[in-house]
XYZ file of C-alpha atoms in Angstrom:
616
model
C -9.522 28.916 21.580
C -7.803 31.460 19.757
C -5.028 29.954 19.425
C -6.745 26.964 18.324
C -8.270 28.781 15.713
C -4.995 30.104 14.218
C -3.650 26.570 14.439
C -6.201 25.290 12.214
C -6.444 26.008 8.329
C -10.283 26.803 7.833
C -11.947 26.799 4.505
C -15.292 26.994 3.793
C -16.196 26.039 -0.337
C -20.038 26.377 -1.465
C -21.207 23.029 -2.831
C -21.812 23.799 -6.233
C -18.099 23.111 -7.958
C -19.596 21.600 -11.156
C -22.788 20.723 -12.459
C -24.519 17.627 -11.740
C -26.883 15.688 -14.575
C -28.688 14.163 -12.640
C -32.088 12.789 -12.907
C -35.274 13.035 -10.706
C -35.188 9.508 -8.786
C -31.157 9.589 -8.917
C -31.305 13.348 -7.101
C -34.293 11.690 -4.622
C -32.084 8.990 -3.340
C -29.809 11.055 -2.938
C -30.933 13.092 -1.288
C -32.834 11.322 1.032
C -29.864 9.027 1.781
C -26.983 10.994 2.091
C -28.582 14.449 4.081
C -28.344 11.894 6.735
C -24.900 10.953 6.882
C -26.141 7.518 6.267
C -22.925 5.339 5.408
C -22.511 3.410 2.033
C -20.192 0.229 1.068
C -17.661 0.651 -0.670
C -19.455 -2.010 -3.172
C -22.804 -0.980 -5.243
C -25.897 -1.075 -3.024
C -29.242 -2.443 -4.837
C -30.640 0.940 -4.610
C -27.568 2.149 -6.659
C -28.025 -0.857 -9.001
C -31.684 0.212 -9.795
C -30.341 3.671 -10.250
C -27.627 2.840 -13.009
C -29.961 2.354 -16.136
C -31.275 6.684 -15.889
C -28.465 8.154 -14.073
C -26.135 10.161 -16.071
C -22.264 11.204 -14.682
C -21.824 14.360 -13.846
C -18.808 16.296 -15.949
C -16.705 18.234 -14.226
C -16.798 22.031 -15.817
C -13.715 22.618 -14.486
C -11.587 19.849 -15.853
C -9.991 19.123 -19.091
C -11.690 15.925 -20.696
C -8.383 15.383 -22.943
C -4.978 13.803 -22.129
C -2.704 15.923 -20.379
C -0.247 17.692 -22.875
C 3.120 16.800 -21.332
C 5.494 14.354 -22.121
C 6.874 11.663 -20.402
C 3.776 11.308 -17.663
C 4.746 9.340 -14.877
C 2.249 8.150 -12.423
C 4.068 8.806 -8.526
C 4.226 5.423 -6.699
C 2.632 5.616 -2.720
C 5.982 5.737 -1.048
C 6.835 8.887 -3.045
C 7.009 12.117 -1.199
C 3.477 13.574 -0.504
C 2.372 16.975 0.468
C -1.065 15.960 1.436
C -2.961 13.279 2.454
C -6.741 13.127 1.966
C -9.864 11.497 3.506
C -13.846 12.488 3.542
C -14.843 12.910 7.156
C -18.499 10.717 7.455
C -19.046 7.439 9.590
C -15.727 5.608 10.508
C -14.788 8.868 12.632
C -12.843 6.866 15.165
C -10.440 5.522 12.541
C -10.219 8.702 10.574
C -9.420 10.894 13.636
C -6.822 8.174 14.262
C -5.275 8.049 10.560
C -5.307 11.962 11.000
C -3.586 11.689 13.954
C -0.777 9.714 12.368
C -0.634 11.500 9.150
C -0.343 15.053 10.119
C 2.886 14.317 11.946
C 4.383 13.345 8.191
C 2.204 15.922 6.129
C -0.873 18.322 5.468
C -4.126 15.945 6.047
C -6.948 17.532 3.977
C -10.149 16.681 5.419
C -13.903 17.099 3.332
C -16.510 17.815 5.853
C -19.712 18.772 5.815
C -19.071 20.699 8.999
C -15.925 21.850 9.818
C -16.795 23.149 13.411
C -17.902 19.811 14.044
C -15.020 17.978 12.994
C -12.653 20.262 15.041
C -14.835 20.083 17.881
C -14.477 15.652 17.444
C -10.776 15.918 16.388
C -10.148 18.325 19.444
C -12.012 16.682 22.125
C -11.637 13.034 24.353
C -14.019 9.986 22.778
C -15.180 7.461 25.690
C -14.137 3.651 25.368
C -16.573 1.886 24.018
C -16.400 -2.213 23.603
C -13.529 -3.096 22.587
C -12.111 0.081 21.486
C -10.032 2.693 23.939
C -10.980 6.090 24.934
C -9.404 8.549 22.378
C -7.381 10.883 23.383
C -7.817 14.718 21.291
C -4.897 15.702 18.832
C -2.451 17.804 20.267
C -2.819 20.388 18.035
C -4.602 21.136 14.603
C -1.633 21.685 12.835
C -1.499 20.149 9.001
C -4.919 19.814 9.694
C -7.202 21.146 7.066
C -10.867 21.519 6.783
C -13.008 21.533 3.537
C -16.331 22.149 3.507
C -18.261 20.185 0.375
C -20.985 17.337 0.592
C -19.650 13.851 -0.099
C -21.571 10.733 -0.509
C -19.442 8.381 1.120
C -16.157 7.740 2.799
C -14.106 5.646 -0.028
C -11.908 8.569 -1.215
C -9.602 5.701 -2.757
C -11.813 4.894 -5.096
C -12.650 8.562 -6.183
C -10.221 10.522 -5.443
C -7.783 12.046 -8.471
C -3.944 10.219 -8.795
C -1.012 12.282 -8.935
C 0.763 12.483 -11.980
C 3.938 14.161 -12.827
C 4.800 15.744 -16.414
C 7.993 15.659 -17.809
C 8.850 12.676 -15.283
C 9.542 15.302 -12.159
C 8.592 18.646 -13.458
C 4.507 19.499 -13.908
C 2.310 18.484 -10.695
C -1.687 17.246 -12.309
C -4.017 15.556 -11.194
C -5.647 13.019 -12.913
C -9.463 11.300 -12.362
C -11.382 8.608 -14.173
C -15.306 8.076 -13.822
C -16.135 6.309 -10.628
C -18.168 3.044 -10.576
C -20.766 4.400 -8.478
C -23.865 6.508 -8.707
C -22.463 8.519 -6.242
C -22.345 12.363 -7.365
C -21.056 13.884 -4.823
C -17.783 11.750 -4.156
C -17.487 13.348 -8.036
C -17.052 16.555 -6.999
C -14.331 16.143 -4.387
C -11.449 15.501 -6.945
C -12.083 18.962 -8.398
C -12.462 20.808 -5.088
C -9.060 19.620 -4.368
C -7.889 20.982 -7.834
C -9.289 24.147 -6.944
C -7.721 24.111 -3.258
C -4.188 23.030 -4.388
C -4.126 25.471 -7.564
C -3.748 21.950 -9.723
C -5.076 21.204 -13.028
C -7.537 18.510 -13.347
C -7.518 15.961 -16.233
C -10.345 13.586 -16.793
C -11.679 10.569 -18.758
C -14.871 11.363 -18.788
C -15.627 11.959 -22.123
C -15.677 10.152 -25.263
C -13.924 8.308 -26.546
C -11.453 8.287 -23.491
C -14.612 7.884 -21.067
C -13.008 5.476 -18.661
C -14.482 3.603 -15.519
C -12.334 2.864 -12.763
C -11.470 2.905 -8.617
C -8.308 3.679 -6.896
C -8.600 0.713 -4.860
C -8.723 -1.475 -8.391
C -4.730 0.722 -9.099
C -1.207 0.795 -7.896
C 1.962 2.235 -9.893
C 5.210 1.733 -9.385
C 6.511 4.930 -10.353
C 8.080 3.666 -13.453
C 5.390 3.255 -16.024
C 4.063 -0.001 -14.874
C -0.063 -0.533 -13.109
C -1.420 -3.630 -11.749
C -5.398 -4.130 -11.336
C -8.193 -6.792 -11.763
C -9.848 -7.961 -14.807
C -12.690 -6.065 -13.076
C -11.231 -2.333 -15.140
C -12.337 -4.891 -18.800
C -15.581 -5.841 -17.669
C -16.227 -2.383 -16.636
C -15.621 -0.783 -20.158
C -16.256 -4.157 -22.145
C -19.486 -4.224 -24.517
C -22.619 -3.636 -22.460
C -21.734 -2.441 -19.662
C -23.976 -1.490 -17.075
C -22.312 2.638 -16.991
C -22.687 3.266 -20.659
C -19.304 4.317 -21.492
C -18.456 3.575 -24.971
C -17.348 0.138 -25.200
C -13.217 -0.806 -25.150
C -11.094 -3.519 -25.380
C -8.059 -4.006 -23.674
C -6.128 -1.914 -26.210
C -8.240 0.355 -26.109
C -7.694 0.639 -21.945
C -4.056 0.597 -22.186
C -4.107 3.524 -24.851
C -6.073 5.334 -21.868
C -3.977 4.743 -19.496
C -0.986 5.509 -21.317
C -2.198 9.000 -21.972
C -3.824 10.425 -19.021
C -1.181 8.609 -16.389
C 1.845 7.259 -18.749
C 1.370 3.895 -18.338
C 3.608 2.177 -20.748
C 2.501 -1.455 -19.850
C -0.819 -2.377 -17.227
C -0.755 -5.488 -15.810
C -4.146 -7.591 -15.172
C -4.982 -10.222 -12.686
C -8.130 -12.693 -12.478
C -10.609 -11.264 -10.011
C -10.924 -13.383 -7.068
C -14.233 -15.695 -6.512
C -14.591 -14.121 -2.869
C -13.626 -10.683 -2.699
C -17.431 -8.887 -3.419
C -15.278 -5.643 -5.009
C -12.336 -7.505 -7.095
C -9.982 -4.212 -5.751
C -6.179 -5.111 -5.842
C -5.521 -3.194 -2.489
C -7.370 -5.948 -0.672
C -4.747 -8.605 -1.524
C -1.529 -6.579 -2.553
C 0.808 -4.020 -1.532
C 3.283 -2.668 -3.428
C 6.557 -2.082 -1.528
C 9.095 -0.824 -4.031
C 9.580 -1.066 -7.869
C 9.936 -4.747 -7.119
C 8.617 -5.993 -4.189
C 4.718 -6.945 -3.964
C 3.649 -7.913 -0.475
C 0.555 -10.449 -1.088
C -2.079 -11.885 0.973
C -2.139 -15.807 1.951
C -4.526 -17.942 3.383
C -4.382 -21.340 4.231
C -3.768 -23.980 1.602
C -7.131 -24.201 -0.782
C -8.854 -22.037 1.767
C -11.401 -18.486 -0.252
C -9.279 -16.578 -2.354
C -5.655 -18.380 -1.834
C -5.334 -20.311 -5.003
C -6.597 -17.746 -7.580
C -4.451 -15.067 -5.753
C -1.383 -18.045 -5.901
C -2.128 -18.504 -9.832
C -2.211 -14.722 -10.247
C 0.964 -14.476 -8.742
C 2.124 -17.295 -10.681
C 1.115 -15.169 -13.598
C 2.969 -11.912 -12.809
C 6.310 -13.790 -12.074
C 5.918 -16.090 -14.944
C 5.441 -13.690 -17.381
C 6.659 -9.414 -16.250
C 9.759 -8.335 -14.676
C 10.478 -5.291 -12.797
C 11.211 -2.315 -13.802
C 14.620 -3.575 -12.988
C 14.728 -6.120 -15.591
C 14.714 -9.091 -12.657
C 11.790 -11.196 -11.331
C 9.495 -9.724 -8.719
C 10.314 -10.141 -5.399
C 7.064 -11.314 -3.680
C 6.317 -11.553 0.114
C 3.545 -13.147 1.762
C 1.428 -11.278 5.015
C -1.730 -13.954 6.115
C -4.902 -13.169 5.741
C -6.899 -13.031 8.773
C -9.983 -15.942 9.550
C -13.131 -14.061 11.319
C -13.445 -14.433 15.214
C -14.885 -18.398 15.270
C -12.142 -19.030 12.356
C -13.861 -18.109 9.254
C -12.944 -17.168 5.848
C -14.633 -15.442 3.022
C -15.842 -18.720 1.569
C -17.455 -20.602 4.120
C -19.410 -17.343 5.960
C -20.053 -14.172 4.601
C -19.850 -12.736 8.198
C -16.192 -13.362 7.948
C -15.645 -10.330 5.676
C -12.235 -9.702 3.586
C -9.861 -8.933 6.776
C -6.484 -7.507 5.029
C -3.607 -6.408 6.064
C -2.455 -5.148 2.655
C -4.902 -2.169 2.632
C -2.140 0.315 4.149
C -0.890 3.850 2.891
C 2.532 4.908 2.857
C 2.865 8.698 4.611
C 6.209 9.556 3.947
C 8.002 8.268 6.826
C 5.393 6.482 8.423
C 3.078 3.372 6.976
C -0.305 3.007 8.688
C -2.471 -0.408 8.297
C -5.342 -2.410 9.229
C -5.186 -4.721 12.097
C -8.096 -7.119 13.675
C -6.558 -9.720 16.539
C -4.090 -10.276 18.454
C -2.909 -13.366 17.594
C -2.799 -11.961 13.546
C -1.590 -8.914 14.113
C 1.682 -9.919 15.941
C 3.009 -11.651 12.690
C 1.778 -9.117 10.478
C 3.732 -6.264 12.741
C 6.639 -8.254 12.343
C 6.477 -8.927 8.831
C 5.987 -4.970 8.093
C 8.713 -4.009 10.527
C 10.817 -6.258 8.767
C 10.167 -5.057 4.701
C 9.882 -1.594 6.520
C 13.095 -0.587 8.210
C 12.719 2.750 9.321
C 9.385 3.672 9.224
C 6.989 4.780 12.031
C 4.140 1.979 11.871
C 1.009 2.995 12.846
C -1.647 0.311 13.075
C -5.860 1.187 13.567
C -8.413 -1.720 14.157
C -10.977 -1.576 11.652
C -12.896 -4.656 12.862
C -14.355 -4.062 16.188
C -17.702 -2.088 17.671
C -18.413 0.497 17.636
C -16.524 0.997 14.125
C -16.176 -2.602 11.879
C -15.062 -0.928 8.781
C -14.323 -4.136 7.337
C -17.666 -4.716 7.046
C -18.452 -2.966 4.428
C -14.944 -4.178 2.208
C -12.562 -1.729 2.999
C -9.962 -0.486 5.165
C -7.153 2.292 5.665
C -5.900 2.478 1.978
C -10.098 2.885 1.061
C -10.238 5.704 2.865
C -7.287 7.381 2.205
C -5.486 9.117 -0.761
C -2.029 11.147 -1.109
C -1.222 13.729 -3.200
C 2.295 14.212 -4.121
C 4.596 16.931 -3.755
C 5.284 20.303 -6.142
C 9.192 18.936 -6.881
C 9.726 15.824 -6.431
C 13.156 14.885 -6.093
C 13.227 11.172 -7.659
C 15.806 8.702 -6.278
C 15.696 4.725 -7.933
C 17.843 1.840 -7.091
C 17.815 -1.526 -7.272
C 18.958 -2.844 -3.913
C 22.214 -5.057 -4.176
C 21.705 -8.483 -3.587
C 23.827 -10.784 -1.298
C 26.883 -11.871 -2.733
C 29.543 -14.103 -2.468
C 32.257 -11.926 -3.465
C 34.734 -10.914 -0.643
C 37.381 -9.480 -3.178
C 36.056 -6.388 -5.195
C 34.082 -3.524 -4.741
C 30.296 -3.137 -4.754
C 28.854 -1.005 -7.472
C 26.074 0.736 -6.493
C 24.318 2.512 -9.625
C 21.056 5.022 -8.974
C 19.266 7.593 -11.057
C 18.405 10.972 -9.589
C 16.185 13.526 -11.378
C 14.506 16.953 -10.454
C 13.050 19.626 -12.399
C 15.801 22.374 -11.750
C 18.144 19.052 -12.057
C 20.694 17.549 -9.429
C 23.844 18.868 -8.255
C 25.303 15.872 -5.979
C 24.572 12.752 -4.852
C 26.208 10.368 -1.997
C 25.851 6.672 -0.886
C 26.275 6.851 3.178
C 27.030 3.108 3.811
C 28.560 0.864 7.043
C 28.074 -2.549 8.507
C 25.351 -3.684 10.601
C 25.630 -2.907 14.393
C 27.790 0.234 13.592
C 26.083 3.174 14.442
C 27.668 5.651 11.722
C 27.698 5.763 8.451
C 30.898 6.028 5.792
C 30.553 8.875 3.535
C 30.901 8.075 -0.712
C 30.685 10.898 -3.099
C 28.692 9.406 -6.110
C 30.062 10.290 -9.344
C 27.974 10.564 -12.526
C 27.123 8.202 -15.255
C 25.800 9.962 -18.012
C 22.108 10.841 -17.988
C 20.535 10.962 -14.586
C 22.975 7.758 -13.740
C 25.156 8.170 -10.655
C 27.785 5.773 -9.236
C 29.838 4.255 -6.674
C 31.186 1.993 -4.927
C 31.245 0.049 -1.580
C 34.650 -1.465 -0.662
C 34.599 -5.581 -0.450
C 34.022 -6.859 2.561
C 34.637 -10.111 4.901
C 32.273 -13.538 4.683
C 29.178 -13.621 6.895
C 28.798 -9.558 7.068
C 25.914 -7.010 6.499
C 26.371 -3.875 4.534
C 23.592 -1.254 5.026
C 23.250 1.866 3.105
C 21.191 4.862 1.393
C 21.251 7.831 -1.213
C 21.399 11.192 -0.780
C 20.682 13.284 -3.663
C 20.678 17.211 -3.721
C 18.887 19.246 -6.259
C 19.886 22.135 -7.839
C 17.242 24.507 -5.781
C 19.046 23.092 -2.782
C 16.540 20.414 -1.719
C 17.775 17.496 -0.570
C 15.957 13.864 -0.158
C 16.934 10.169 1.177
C 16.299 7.075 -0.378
C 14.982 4.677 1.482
C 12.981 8.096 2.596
C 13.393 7.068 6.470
C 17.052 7.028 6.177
C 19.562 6.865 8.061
C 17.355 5.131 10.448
C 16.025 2.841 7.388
C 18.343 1.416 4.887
C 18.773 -0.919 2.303
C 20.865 -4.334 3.443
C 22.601 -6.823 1.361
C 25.013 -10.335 2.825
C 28.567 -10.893 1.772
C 28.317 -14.565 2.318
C 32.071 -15.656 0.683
C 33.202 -19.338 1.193
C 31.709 -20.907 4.172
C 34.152 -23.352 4.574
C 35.874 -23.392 8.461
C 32.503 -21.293 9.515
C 30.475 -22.563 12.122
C 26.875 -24.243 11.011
C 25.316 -21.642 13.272
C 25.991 -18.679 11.102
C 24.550 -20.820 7.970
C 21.172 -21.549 9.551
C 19.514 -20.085 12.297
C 15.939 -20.870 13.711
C 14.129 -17.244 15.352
C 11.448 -17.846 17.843
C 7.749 -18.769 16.288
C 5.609 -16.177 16.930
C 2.965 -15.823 18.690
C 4.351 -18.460 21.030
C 2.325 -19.524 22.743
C -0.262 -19.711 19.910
C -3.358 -20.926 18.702
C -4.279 -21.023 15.140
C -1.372 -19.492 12.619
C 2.334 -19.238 13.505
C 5.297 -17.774 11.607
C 8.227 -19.628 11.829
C 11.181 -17.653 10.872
C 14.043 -19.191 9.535
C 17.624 -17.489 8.673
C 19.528 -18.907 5.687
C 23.057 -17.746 4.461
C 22.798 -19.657 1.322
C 20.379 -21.142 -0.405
C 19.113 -24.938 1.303
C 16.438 -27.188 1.092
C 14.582 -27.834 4.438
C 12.124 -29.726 5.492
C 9.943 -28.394 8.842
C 8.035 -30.343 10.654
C 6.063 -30.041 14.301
C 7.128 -33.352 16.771
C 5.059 -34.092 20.392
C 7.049 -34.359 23.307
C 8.253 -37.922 22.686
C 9.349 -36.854 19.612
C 6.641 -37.985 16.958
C 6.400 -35.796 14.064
C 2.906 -34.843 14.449
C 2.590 -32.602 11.101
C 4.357 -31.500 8.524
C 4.844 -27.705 7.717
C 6.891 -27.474 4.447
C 9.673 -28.472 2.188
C 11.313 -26.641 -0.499
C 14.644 -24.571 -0.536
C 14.933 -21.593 2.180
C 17.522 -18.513 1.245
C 17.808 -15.184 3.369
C 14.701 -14.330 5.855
C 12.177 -17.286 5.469
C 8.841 -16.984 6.842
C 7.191 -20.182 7.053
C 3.786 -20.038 8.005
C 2.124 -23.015 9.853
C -1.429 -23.510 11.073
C -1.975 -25.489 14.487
C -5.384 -23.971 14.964
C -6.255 -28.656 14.640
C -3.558 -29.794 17.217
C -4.021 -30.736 20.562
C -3.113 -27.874 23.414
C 0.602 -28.832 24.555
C 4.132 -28.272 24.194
C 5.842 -29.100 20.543
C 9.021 -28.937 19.157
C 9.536 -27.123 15.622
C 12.427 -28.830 13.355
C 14.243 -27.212 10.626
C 16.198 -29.768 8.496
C 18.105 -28.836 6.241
C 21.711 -30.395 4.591
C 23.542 -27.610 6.769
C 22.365 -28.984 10.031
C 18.908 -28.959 12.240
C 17.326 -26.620 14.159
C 14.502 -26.889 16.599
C 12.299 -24.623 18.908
C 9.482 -25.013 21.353
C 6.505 -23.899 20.875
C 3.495 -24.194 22.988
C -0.271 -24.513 21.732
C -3.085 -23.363 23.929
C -7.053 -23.277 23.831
């Protein structure tokens, strides 16, 4: 026990870290709701609607209700380097010990308990199987574990919990918190107990005229100076509404948000018809500075043609940070147990695979079924090279956290590291060049400034890597090159930078066992029509409802794919449209009869078919 005890990082905060204005009835339900632990949605409850017209927001004594006085804020993007990752230990305790027990092998996990003997006892000890969920086994240890004590209201740190943000690009660590859309007091506090903990400086925008409503879940950054949300951030500062913040326009939001988090351009989608909360992490992940992963559901099925429009609307309209298109990728959503979706039976809740947090090195996510989860482990393992993935059903007794609209990301938030070292590149793109040299171009910045960098690069199947000094490029610009290489090849490689304080950091972050990857594809004439187009196994196989069918182009094609019986009929058709690089082609054969089927890739380079086997 002792040496439990010096394993574990105790501290124990009083309650009171700012006043609360709050009246009578608001401190009553309160009171009488959350003293027992009693779990709230991560959407408004009635109760909390009837409380909105006489409950005031508590300010934060402790914060600084004006922008922060630095130049060049930078909001960190999730797969930035953290130092800790947060949660509020309530209901859900299952999945938390489970994210904890993930996270702490990456970085500090800073847990806000009510009881911290408790939650070591929970954390530390075996939980029986119950339904469909396995015994759990206790953490190994408490290290990186720490223990807050300070009353919460509910479990959605995402939504309340502060956002890093980074002065001078890399140099001043704040913290940064809006007003959250809930009567929820408590959950108010917690940003500025973690200020207090971590020595940080909290700004808010909590007072006028830069008194802003907003979530966590409703935000992502890429790092660069560019946000995406709902429409849901207008309505909730537009004329009249229902938290009496002075009324703003869209200007008026993006002068905000340019100020407290250095925004320099905040990107709005239409909130979706279905989802009850209209929060962005329930239907996107952002990857990189260019890569959103997206949600899909069947053709005209819930949510799947306003999120296609909204798409639409991003590409049509917004590059990356890059100055190129986004690069979008598609992850299904999942149907409810009888098959289900959001718009046909509220029971079928907003299942997501999207809602995941990055932890360094390792990327943790939602999953629900078996026969979903398969393609979405592939499809992250894919985008992901590298990383540990760590999966954690959220939709089955004793715990359905889906229930109640939220998942991992919901409950989770990351704070980022004192220096971060900053690495960005643009990934090279497959080429057909065979005759010069690569160029790879990346900027590097830290506060005490960086002394080297180096591009480690080799072909795929080779185990080590060839060593490139970079050389600079004025600015924080570093360069160098890759030597040309044969047709039909794959290059892989990372960054190394150095800092001037001698840290040292990878980008990708998981390399050398994650990389970035780019084709020489050359002149294809004399090659064999098998290195052009190749057909992967569906998967699941055998299935019954949604399938992935993977499909390996070396340049771009039009295909057509198609399902055929046994005595060859075509018996439904999947797609048609051009296919380049990794194509996942989603088909749905939830309607056919059980049986044996062919799939058929046709394209002008040739056809391809596989088996694939439907069962009941």
């Amino acid at each position: 026990m002792a040496e439990l005890l010096e394993s574990l990082e105790f501290l124990f905060l009083p309650c009171g870290m700012k006043p609360l204005l709050l009246t009578a009835a608001a401190f009553c339900i309160c009171s009488a709701t959350f003293a027992q632990e009693q779990e709230l949605p991560r959407y408004m409850t009635d109760a909390e609607k009837a409380m909105m017209s006489t409950y005031q927001f508590p300010r934060n004594s402790r914060a600084f209700e004006e922008p922060p006085p630095f130049e060049n804020l930078r909001n960190m993007a999730e797969w930035e380097e953290v130092q800790a990752l947060t949660i509020t230990w309530r209901s859900y305790t299952r999945i938390l010990k489970e994210i904890t027990r993930a996270a702490k092998e990456e970085t500090k996990v800073i847990i806000f308990c009510s009881n911290a003997a408790t939650v070591q006892n929970y954390l530390m000890s075996t939980q029986n199987a119950s339904g469909n969920w396995p015994a759990l086994a206790p953490l190994n240890n408490m290290n990186n574990v720490v223990l807050l004590e300070a009353p919460s209201n509910s479990v959605w740190m995402r939504d309340y919990g502060a956002n890093t943000v980074y002065g001078n690009r890399v140099d001043t660590l704040l913290l940064v918190d809006w007003i959250y859309n809930r009567p929820r007091p408590l959950d108010d506090v917690l940003p500025s107990v973690l200020a207090d903990h971590l020595g940080l400086n909290l700004y808010t925008t909590t007072f006028e005229p830069t008194d802003l409503v907003n979530t966590g879940g409703n935000f992502m950054s890429d790092g660069q100076g560019s946000g995406f949300a709902s429409e849901l951030i207008l309505e909730e500062n537009e004329p009249g509404n229902p938290y009496f913040v002075t009324p703003k326009d869209e200007e008026d939001i993006d002068a905000i948000m340019n100020q407290f988090q250095g925004l320099s351009r905040y990107i709005k989608m239409t909130a979706l018809p279905y989802d009850i909360i209209n929060h962005i992490d329930m239907h996107i992940k952002l990857l990189d500075e260019e890569t959103l992963l997206v949600g899909e559901y069947p053709p005209g099925v819930a949510d799947g043609p306003q999120i296609n429009a909204n798409i639409d609307y991003v590409v049509n309209n917004f590059l990356s940070y890059f100055g190129d298109n986004y690069k979008i990728a598609r992850i299904p959503m999942p149907s409810g147990p009888s098959g289900t979706w959001p718009d046909d039976n509220p029971a079928a809740y907003y299942r997501t695979y999207t809602n995941g947090v990055f932890v360094n090195k390792t990327y943790i996510y939602p999953v629900y079924r078996q026969q979903f989860d398969t393609i979405a482990h592939r499809i992250y393992s894919e985008l992901l090279p590298g990383y540990t993935i760590k999966t954690i059903d959220c939709d089955n007794n004793p715990e359905a956290m889906i229930s109640a609209a939220g998942a991992i990301h919901c409950i989770t938030h990351s704070v980022g590291v004192n220096d971060p070292l900053l690495i960005v590149h643009q990934p090279l793109k497959d080429t057909e060049d065979t005759q010069n040299d690569y160029e790879v171009i990346a900027t590097a910045e830290h506060r005490t400034g960086v002394a080297s960098t180096t591009l480690w690069w080799r072909l795929a199947g080779e185990s080590g890597y060839n060593e490139v000094a970079m050389v600079s490029a004025g600015g924080n610009d570093w360069q160098a090159y890759i030597p040309a290489q044969a047709a039909v090849t794959k290059v892989q490689y990372f960054i190394q930078a150095d800092a001037n304080n001698g840290k040292t950091l990878n980008r990708p972050i998981v390399a050398p066992e994650g990389y970035w990857q780019f084709k020489v594809l050359g002149d294809i004439t004399g090659i064999d029509q098998v290195t052009v187009l190749e057909l992967n196994p569906v998967y699941p196989n055998p299935a019954t409802d949604i399938v992935s069918i993977p499909v390996l182009a070396q340049r771009p094609m039009q295909a057509r794919v198609y399902l055929t019986d046994i005595a060859g009929r075509n018996v439904a058709e999947v797609f048609s449209g051009e296919v380049y690089g990794d194509k996942r082609i989603s088909a749905r054969v939830g309607n056919l009869p059980a049986g044996v089927y062919m799939v058929v890739v046709d394209t002008d380079y040739g056809r391809k078919t596989t088996p694939l086997a439907v069962v009941r």
